[in-house]
PDB file of C-alpha atoms and ligand atoms in Angstrom:
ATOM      1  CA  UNK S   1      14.156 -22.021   8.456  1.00 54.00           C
ATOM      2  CA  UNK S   2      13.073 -18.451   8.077  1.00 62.00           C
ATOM      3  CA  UNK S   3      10.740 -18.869  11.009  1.00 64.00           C
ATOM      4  CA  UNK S   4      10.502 -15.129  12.603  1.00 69.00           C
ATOM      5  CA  UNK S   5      10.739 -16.261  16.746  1.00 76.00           C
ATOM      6  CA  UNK S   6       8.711 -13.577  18.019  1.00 84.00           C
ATOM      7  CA  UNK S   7       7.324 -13.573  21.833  1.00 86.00           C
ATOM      8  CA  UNK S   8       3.807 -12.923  22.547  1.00 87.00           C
ATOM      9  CA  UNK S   9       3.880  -9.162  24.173  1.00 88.00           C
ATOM     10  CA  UNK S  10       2.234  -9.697  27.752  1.00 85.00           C
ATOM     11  CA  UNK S  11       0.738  -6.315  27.682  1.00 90.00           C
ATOM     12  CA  UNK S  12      -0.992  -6.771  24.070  1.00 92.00           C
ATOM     13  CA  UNK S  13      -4.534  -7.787  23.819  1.00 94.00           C
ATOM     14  CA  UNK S  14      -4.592 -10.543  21.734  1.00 93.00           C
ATOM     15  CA  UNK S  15      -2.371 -13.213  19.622  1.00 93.00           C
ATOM     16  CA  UNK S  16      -3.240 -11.602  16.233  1.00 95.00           C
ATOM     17  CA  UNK S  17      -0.678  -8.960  17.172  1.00 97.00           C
ATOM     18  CA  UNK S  18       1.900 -11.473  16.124  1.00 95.00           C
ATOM     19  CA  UNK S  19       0.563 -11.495  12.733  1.00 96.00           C
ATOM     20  CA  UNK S  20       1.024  -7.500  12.008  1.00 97.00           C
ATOM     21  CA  UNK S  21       4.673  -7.910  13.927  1.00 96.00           C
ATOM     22  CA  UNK S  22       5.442 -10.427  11.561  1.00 95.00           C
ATOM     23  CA  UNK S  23       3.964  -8.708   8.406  1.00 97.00           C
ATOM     24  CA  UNK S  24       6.365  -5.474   9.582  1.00 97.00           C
ATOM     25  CA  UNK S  25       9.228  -7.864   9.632  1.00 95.00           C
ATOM     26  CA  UNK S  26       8.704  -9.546   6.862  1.00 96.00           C
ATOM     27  CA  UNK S  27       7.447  -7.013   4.454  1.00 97.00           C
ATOM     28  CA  UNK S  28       9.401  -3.446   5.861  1.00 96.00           C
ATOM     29  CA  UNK S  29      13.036  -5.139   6.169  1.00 91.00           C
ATOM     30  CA  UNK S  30      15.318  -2.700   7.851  1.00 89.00           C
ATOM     31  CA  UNK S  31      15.376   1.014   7.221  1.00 91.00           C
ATOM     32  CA  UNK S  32      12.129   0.321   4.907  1.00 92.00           C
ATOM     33  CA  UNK S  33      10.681   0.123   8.693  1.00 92.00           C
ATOM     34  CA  UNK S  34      11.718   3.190  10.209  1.00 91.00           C
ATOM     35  CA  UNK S  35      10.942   5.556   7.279  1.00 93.00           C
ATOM     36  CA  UNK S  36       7.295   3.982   6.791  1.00 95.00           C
ATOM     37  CA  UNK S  37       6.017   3.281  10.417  1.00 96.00           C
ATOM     38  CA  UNK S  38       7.066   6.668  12.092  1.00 93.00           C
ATOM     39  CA  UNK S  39       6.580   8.478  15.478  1.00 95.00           C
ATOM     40  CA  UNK S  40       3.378  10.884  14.801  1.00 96.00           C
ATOM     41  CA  UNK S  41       1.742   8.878  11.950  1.00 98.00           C
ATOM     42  CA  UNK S  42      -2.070   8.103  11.997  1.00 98.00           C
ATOM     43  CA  UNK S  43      -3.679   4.852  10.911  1.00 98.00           C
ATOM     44  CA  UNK S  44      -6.851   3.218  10.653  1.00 98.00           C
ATOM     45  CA  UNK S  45      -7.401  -0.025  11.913  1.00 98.00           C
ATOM     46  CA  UNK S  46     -11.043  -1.598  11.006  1.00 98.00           C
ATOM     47  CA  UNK S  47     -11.930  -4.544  12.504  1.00 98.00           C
ATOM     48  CA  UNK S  48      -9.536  -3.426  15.286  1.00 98.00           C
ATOM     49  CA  UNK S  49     -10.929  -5.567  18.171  1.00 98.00           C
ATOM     50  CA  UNK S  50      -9.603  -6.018  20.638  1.00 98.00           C
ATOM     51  CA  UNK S  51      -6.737  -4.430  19.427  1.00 98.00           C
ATOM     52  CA  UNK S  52      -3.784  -6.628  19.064  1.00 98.00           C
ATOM     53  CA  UNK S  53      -2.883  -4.720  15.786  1.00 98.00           C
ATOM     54  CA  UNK S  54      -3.853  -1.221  17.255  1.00 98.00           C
ATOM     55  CA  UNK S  55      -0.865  -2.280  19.810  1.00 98.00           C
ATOM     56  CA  UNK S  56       1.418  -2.738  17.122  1.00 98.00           C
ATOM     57  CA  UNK S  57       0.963   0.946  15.302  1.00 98.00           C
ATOM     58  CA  UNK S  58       0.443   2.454  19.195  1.00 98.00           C
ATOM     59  CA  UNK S  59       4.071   0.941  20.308  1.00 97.00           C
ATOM     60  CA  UNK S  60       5.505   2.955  17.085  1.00 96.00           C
ATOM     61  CA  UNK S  61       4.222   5.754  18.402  1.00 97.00           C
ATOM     62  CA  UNK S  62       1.216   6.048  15.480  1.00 98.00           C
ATOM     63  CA  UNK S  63      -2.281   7.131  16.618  1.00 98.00           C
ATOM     64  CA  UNK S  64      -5.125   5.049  15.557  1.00 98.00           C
ATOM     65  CA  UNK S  65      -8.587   5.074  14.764  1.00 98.00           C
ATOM     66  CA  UNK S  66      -9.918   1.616  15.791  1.00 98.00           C
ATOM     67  CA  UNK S  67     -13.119   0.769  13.691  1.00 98.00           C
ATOM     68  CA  UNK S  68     -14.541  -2.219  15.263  1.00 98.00           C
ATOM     69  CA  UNK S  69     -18.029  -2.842  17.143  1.00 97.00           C
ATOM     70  CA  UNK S  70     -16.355  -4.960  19.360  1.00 97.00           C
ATOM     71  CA  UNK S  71     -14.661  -3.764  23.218  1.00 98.00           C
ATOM     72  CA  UNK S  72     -10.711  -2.114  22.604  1.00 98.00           C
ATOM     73  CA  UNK S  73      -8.435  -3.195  25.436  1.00 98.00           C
ATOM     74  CA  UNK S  74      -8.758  -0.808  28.284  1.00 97.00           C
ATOM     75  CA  UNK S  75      -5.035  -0.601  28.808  1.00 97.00           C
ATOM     76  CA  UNK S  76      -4.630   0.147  25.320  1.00 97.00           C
ATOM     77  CA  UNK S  77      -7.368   3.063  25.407  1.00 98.00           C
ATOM     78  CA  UNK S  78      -5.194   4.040  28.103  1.00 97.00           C
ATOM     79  CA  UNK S  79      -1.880   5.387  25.784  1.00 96.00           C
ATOM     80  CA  UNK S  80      -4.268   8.462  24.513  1.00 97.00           C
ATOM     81  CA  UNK S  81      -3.108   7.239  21.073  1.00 98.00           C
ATOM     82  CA  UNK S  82      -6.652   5.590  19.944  1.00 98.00           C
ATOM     83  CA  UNK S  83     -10.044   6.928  18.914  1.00 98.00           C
ATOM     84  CA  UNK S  84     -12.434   4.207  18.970  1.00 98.00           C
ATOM     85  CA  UNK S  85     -14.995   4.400  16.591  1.00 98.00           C
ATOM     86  CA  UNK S  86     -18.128   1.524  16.817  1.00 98.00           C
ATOM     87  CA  UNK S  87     -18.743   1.657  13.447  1.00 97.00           C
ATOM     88  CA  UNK S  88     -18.679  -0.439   9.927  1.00 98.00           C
ATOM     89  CA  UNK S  89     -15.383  -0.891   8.747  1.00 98.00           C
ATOM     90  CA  UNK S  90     -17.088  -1.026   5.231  1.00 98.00           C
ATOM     91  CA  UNK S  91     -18.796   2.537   5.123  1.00 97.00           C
ATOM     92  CA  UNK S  92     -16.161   4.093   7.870  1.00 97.00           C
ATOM     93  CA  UNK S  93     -14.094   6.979   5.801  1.00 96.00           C
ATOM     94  CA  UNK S  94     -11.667   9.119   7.649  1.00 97.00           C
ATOM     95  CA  UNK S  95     -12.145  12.810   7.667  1.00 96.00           C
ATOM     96  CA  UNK S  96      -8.417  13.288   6.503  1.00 97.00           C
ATOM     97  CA  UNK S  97      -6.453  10.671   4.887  1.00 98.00           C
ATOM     98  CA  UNK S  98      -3.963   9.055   7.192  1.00 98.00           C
ATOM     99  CA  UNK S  99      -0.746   7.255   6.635  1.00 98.00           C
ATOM    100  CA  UNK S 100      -1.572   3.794   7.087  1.00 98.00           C
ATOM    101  CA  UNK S 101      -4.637   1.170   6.531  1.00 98.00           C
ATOM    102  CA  UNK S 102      -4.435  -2.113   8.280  1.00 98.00           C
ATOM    103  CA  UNK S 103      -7.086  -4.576   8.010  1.00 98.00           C
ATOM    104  CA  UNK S 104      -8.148  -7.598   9.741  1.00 98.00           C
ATOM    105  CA  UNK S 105     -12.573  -7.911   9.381  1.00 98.00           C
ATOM    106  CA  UNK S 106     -13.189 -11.566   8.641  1.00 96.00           C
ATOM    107  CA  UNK S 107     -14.594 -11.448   5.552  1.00 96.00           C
ATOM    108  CA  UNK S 108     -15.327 -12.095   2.122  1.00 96.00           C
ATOM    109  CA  UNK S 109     -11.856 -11.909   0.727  1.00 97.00           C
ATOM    110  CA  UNK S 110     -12.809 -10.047  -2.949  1.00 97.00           C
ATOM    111  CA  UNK S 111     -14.812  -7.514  -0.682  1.00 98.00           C
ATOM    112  CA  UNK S 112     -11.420  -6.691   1.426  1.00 98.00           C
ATOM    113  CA  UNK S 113      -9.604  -5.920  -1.921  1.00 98.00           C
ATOM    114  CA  UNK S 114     -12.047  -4.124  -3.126  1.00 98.00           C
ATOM    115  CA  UNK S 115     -12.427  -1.675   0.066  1.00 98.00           C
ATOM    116  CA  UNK S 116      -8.611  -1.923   0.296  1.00 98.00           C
ATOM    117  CA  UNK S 117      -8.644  -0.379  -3.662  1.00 98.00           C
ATOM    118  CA  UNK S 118     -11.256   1.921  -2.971  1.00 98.00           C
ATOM    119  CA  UNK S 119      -9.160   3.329   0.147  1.00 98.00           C
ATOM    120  CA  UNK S 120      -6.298   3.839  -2.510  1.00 98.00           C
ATOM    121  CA  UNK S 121      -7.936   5.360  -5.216  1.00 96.00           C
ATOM    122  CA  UNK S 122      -9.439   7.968  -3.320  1.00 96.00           C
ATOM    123  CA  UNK S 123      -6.151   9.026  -1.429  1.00 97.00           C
ATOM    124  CA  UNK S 124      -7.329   7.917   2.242  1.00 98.00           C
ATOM    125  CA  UNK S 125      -3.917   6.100   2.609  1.00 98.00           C
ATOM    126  CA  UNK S 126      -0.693   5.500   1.417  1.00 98.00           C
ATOM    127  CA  UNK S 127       0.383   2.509   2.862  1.00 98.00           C
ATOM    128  CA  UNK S 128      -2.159  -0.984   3.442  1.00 98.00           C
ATOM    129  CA  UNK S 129      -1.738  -4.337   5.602  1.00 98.00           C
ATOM    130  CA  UNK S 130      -4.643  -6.709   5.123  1.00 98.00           C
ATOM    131  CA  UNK S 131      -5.298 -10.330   6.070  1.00 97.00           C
ATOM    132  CA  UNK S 132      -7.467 -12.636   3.390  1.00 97.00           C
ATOM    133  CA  UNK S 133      -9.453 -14.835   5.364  1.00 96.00           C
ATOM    134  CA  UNK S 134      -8.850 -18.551   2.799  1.00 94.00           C
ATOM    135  CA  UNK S 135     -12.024 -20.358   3.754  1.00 80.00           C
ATOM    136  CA  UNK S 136     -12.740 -21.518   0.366  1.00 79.00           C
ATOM    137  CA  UNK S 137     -11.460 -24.406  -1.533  1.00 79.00           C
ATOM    138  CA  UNK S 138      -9.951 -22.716  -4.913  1.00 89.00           C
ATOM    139  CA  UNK S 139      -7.411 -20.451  -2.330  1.00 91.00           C
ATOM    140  CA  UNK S 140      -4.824 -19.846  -4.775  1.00 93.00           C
ATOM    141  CA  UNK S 141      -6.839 -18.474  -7.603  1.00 94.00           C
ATOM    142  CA  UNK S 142      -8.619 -16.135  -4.642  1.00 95.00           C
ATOM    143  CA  UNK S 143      -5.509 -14.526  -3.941  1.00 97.00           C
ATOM    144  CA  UNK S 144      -4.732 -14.106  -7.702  1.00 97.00           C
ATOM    145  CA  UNK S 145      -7.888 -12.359  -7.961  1.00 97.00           C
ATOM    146  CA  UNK S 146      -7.625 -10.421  -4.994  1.00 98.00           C
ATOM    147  CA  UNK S 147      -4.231  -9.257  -5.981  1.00 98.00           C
ATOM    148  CA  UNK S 148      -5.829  -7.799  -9.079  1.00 98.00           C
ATOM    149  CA  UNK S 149      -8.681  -6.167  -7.628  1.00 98.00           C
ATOM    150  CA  UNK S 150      -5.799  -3.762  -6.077  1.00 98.00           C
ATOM    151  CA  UNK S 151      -3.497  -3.399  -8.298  1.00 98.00           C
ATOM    152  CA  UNK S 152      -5.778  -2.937 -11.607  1.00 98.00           C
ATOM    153  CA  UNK S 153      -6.895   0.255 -10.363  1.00 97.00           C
ATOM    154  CA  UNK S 154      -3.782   1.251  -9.417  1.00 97.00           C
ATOM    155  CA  UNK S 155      -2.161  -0.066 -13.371  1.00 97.00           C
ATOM    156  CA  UNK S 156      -4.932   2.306 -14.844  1.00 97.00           C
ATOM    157  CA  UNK S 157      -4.143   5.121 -13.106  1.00 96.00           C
ATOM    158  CA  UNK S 158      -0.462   5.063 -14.251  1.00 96.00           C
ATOM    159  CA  UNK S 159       0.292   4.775 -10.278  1.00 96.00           C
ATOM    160  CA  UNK S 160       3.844   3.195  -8.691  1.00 97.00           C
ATOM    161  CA  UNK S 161       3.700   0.855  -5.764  1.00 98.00           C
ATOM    162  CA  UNK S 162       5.276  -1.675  -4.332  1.00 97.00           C
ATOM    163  CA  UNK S 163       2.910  -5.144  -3.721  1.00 98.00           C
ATOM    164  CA  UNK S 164       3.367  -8.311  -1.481  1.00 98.00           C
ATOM    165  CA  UNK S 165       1.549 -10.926  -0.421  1.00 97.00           C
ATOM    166  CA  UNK S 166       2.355 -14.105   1.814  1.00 96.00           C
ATOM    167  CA  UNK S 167       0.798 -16.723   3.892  1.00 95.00           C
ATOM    168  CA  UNK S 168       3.033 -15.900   7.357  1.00 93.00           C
ATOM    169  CA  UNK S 169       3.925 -18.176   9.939  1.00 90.00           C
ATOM    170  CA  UNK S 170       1.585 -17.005  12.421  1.00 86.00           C
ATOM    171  CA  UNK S 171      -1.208 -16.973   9.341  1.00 85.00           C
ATOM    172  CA  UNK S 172      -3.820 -19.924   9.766  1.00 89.00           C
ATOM    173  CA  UNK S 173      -6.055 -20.552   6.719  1.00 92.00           C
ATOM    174  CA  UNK S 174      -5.195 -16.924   5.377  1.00 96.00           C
ATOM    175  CA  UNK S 175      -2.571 -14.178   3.396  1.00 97.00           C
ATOM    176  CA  UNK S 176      -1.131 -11.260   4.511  1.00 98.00           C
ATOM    177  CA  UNK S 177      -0.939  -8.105   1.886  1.00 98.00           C
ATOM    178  CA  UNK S 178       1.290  -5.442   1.736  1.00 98.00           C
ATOM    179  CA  UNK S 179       0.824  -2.624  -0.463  1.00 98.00           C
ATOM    180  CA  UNK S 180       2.479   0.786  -0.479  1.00 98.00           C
ATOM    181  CA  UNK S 181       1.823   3.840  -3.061  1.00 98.00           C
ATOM    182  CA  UNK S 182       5.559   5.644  -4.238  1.00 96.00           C
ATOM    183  CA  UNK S 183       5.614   8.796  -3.593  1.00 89.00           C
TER     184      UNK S 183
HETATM  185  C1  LIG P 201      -9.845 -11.357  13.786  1.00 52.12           C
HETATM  186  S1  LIG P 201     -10.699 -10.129  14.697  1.00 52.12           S
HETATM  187  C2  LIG P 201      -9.532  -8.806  14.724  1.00 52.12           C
HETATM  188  C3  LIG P 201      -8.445  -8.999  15.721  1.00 52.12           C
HETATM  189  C4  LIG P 201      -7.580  -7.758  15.826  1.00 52.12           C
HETATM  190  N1  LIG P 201      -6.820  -7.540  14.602  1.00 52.12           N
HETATM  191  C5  LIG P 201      -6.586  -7.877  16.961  1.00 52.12           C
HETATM  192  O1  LIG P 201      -5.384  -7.945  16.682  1.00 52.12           O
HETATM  193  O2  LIG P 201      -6.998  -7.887  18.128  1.00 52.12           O
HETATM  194  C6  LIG P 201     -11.853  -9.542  13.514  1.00 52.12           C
HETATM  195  C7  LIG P 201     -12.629  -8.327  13.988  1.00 52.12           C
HETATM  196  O3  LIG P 201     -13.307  -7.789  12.855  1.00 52.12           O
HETATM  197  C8  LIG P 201     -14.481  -7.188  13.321  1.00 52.12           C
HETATM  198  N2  LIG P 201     -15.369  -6.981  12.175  1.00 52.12           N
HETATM  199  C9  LIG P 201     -15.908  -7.905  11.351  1.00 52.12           C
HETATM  200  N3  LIG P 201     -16.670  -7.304  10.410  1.00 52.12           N
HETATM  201  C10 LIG P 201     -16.581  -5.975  10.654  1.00 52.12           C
HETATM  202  C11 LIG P 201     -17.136  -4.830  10.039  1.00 52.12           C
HETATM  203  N4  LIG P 201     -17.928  -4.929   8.965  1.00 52.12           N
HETATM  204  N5  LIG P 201     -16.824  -3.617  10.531  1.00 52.12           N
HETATM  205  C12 LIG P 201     -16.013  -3.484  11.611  1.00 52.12           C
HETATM  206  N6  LIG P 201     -15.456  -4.542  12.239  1.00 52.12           N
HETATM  207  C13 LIG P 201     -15.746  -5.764  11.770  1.00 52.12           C
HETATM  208  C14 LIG P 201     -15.007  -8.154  14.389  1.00 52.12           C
HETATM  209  O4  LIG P 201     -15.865  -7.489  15.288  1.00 52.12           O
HETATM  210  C15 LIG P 201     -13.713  -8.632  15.042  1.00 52.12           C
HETATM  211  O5  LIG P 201     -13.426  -7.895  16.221  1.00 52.12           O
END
């Protein structure tokens, strides 16, 4: 019923790592996988506590800076892979730009988009997964909106990418985005 059966990792922090396991399933099929989420890479994850998602990049081998105010697993700090930073995930920029931004700060939805879109036109990443937090009643039209407050930018700026977006099975009341600049 296209219902991924993944098992909850005993050594990662929290549930939420299903949801970025998922998300690289679902939206990296195959060798998609392997060339984007490489041995070596560097990420950012903001609103990384406690780190369920920081586990996913970290078991690929990708060093992370984990923007959260909240505690990181201990174990996790433990693989040397992860700087974390106790910081705002909304005015954190990374010295150098880094391969990947994932994103899971409960918040605003529009303001998400429009930090994810900011990250992108500036050349901080190439590659994005961010959850939409759907508290509101009119979720649809959100997402529509949401959608366009990344890719408009991007349209303008004569840029090529490839953009998806689904409500996952381990998503509650929320949408998963993928969105990756060509090359
Ligand atoms: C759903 S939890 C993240 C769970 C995490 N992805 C995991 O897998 O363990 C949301 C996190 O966002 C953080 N957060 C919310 N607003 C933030 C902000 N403005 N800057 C940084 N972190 C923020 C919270 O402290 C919380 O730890």
């Amino acid at each position: 019923m296209g219902i991924p059966r993944l098992r909850f990792p005993s050594q990662a922090p929290s549930r939420s790592t299903l949801k970025l396991e998922e998300a690289i399933h679902w939206f990296l099929p195959g060798e998609q996988q392997t060339r984007l989420l490489c041995n070596g890479m560097t990420a950012v994850d903001l609103g990384a506590a406690p780190g369920g998602w920081t586990w996913q990049l970290v078991q690929r081998g990708i060093r992370v800076t984990a923007v959260d105010n909240g505690p990181m697993d201990g174990r996790l700090m433990e693989s040397g892979l992860v700087d974390h930073l106790r910081a705002d995930g909304f005015s954190f920029h990374p010295r150098r730009p880094v391969d990947w931004l994932v994103c899971d700060m409960v918040e605003q939805p529009a303001r998400i988009a429009r930090l994810v879109a900011q990250w992108l036109e500036r050349g901080d990443c190439r590659h994005a997964i961010f959850n939409l937090k759907l508290p509101m009643k009119k979720r649809y039209a959100e997402v529509l909106h949401c959608l366009e407050l990344v890719s408009t930018p991007l349209n303008q700026a004569g840029r090529g990418y490839q953009l998806a977006c689904k409500q996952l099975y381990h998503d509650r009341e929320e949408v998963t985005v993928f969105i990756s600049l060509d090359d």
